[in-house]
mmCIF file of C-alpha atoms in Angstrom:
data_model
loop_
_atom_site.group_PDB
_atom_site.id
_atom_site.type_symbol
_atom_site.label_atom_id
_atom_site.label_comp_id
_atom_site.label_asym_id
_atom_site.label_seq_id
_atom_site.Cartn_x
_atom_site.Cartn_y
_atom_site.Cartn_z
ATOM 1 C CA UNK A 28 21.989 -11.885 -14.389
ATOM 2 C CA UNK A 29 23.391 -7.951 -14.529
ATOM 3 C CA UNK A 30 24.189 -6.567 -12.053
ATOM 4 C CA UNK A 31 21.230 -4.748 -10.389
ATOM 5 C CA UNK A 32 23.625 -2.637 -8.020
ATOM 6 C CA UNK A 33 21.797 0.747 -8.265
ATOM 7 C CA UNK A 34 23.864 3.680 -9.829
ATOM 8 C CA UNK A 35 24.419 7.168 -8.059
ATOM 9 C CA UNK A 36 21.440 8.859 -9.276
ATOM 10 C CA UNK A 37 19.218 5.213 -7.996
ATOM 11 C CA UNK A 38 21.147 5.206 -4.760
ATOM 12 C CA UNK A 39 19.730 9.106 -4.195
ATOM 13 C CA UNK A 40 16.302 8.147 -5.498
ATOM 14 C CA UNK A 41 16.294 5.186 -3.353
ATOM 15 C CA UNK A 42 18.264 7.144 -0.527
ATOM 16 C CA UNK A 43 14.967 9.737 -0.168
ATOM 17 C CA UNK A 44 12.401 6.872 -0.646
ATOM 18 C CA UNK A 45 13.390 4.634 2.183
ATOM 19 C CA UNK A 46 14.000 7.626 4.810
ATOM 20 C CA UNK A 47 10.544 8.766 4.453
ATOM 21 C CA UNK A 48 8.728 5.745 3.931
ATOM 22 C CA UNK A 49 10.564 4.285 7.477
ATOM 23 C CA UNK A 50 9.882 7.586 9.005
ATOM 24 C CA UNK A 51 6.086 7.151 8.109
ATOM 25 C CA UNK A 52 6.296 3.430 9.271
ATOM 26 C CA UNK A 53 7.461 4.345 12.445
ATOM 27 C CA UNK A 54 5.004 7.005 12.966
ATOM 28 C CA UNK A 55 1.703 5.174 11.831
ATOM 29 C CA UNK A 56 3.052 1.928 13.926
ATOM 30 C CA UNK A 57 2.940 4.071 17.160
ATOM 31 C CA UNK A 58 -0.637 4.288 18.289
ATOM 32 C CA UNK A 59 -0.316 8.040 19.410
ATOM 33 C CA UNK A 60 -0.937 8.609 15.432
ATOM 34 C CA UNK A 61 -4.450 6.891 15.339
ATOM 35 C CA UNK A 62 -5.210 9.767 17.564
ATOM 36 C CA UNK A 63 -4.478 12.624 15.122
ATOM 37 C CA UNK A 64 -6.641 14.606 12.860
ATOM 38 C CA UNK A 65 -8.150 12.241 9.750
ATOM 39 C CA UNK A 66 -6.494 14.522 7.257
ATOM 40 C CA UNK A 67 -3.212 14.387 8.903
ATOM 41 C CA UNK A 68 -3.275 10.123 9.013
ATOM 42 C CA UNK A 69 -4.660 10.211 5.088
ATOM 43 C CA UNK A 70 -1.967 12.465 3.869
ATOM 44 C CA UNK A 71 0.478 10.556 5.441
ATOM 45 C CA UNK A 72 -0.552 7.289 4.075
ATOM 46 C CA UNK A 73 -0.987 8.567 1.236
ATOM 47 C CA UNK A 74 2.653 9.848 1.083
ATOM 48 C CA UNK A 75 3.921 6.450 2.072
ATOM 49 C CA UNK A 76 1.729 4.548 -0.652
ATOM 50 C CA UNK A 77 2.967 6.889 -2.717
ATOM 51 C CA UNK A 78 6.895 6.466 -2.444
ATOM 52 C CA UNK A 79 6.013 2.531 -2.125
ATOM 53 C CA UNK A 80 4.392 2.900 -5.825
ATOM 54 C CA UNK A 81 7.389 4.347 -7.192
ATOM 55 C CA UNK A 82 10.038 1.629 -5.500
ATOM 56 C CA UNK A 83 8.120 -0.805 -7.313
ATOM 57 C CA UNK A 84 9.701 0.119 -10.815
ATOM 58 C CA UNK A 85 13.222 -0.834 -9.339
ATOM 59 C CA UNK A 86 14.108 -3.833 -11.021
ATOM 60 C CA UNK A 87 15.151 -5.997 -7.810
ATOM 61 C CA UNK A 88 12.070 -4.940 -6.007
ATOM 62 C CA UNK A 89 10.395 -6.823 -8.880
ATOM 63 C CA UNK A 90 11.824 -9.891 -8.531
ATOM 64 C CA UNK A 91 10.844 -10.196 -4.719
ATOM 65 C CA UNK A 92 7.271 -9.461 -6.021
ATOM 66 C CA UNK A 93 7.862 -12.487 -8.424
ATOM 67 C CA UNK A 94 9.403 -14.635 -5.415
ATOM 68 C CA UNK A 95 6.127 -14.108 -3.652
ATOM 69 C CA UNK A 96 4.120 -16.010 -6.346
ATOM 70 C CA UNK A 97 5.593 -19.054 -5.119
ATOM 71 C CA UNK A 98 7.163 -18.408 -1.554
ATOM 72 C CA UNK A 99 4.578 -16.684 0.558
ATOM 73 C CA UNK A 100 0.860 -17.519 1.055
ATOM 74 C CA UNK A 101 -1.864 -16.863 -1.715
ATOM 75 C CA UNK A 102 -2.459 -13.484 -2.850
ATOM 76 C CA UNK A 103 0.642 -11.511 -1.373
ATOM 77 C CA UNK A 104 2.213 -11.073 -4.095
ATOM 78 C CA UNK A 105 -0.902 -9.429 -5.747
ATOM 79 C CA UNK A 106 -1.529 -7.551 -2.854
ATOM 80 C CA UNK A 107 1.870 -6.562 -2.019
ATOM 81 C CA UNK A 108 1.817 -5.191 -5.745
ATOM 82 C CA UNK A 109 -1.717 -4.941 -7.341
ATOM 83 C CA UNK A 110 -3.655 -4.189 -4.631
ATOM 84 C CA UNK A 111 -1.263 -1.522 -2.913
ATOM 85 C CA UNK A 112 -0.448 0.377 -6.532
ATOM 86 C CA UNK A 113 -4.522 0.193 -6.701
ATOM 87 C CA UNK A 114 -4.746 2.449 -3.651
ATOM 88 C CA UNK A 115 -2.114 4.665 -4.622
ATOM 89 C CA UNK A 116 -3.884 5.130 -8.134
ATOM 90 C CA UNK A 117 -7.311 5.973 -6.328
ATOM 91 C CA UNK A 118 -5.982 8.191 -3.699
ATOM 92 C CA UNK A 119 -3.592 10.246 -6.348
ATOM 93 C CA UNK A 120 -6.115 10.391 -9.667
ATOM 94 C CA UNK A 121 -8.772 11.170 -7.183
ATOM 95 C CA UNK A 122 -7.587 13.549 -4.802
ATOM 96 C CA UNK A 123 -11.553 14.472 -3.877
ATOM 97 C CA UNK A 124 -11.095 13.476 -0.299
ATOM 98 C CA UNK A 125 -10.465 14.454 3.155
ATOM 99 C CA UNK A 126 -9.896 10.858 5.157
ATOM 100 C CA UNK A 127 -9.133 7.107 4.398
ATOM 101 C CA UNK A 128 -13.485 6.561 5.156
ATOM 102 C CA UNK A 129 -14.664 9.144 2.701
ATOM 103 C CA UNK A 130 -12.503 7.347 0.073
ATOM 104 C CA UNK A 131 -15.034 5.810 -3.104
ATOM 105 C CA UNK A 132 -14.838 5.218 -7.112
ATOM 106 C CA UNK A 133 -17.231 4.016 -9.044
ATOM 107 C CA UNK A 134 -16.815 2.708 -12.825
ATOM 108 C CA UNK A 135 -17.892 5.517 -14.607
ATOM 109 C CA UNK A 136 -15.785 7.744 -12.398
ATOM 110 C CA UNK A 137 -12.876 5.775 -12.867
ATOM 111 C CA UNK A 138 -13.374 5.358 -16.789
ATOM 112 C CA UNK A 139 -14.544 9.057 -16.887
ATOM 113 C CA UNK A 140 -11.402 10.133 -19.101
ATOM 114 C CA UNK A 141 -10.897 6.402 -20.690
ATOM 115 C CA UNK A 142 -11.781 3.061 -20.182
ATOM 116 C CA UNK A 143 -9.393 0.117 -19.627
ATOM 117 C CA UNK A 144 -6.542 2.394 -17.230
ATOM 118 C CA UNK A 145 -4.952 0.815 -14.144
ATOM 119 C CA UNK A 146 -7.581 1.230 -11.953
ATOM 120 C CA UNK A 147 -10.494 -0.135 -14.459
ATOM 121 C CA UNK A 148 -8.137 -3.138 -14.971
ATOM 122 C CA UNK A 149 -7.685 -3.483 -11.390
ATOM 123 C CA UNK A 150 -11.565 -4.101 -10.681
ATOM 124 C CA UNK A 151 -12.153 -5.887 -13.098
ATOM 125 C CA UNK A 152 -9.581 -8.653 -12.655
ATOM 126 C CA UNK A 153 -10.499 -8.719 -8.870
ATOM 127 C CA UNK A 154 -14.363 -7.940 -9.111
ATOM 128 C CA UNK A 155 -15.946 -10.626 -6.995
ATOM 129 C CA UNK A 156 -12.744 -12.187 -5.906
ATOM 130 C CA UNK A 157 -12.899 -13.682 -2.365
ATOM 131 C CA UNK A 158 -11.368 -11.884 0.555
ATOM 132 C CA UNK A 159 -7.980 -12.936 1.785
ATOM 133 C CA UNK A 160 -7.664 -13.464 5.543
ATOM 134 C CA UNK A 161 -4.502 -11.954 7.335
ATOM 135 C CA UNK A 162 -2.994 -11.555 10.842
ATOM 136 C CA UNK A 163 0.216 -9.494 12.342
ATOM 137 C CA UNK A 164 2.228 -9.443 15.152
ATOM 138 C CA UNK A 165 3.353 -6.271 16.883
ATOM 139 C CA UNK A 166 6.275 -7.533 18.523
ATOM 140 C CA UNK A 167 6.452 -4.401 20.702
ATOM 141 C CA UNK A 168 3.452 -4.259 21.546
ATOM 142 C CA UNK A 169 2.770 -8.266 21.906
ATOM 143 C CA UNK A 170 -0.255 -7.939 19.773
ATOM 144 C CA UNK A 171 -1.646 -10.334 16.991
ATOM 145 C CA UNK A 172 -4.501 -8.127 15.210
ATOM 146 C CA UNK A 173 -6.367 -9.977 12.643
ATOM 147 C CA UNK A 174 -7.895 -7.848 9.214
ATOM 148 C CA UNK A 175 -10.015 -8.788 5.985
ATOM 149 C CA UNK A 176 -8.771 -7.946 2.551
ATOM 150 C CA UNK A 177 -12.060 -7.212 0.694
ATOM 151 C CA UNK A 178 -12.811 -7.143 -3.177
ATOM 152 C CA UNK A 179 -15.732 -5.541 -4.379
ATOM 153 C CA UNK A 180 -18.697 -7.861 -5.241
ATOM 154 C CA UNK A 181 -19.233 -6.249 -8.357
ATOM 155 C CA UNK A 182 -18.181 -3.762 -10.753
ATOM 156 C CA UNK A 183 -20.147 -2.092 -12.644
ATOM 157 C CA UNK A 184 -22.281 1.860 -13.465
ATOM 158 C CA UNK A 185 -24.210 1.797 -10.565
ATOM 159 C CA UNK A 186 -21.741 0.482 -7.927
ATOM 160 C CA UNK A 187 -19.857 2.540 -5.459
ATOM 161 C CA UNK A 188 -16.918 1.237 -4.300
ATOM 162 C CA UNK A 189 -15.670 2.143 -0.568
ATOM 163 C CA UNK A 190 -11.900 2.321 -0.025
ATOM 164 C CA UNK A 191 -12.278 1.563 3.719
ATOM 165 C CA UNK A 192 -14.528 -1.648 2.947
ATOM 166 C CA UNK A 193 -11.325 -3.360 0.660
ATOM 167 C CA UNK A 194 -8.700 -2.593 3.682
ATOM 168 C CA UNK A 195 -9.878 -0.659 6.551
ATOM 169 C CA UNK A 196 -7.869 2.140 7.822
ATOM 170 C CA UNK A 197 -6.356 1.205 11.136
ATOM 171 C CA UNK A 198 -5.379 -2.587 10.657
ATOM 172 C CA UNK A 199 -5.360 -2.168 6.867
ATOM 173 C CA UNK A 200 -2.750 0.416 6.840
ATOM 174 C CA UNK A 201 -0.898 -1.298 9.576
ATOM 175 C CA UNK A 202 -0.616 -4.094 7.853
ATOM 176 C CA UNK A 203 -0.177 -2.392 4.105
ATOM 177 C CA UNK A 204 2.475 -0.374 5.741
ATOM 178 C CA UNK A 205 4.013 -4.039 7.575
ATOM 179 C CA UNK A 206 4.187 -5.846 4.500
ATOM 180 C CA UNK A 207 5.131 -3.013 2.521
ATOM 181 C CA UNK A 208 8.573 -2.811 4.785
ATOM 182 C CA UNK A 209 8.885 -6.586 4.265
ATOM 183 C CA UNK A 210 9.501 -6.212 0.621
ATOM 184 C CA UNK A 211 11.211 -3.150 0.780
ATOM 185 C CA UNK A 212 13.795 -4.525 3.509
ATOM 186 C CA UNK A 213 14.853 -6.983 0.685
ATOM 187 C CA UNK A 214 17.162 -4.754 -0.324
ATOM 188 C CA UNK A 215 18.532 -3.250 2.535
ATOM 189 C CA UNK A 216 22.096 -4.131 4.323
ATOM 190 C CA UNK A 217 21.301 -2.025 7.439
ATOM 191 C CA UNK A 218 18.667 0.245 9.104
ATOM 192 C CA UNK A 219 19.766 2.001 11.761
ATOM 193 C CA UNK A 220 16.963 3.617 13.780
ATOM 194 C CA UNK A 221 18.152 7.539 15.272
ATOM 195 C CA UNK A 222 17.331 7.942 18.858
ATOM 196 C CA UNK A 223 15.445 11.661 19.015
#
């Protein structure tokens, strides 16, 4: 196997894409943020599904996403890639939106430039797909908070689908955002948390 050390120009990319993502972590994992203005939170999950898009063209962070196939439970892998690309491609292509609720597509919105794009693909590989049942653990907080990972029933001209009925935004992001980290942490030696 090369060597899959990243170069200088990587290591910078890589540098500004793990500060900001675990800066957004930490701030959507501290409930003080559910608090803030809807705007604020969806910008800043959008940012962080954003950066977490982008990481997932670095080669190594591949291979962990193939290692899921066969090492973690059903459907992590997809979601940890798939699913969370899906949301990025929604929220960026279709920047109509003030808050994770308002958040919808619908097929002839999605396919209004051309059919068969990213998102199109998306729906219909996972149109009527059965949810997928997950639970986290805040160790902090000591709290196990249980969330549904939703597919649409169907996909087609006269459905709308809601972004906030596939992952909701509190426990959906919480979790997005937890898993997210997993993967990413792969490839870290070190985090070191600053004290403000």
């Amino acid at each position: 196997m090369e060597d899959l050390r990243p170069n200088n120009t990587k290591l910078e990319f890589l540098t500004l894409a793990y500060n900001r993502f675990y800066d957004l972590y930490n701030e959507v994992m501290n409930d003080d943020y559910w608090q803030k203005d809807e705007w604020e939170r969806f910008s800043k999950i959008k940012q962080a599904f954003a950066i977490y898009a982008e990481l997932l063209n670095y080669e190594p962070i591949k291979h962990v996403i193939e290692q899921l196939k066969t090492a973690r439970p059903p459907m992590e892998s997809e979601i940890g890639s798939e699913l969370f690309k899906f949301v990025r491609n929604v929220v960026s292509h279709f920047p109509f939106f003030n808050s994770w609720d308002a958040v919808w597509v619908s097929k002839p919105i999605i396919n209004w430039y051309r059919e068969g794009l990213t998102i199109d693909r998306f729906l219909k590989k996972y149109e009527g797909h059965k949810e997928v049942k997950y639970r986290f653990w805040e160790e902090k907080k000591k709290r196990m908070t249980y969330l549904t990972i939703s597919f649409p029933e169907s996909y087609n001209n006269e459905s709308k689908i809601f972004l906030n009925q596939m992952i909701s935004e509190k426990e959906g992001v919480k979790f997005s955002f937890i898993l997210m980290r997993q993967i990413m942490d792969t490839q870290v030696e070190e985090v070191k948390e600053i004290k403000e």
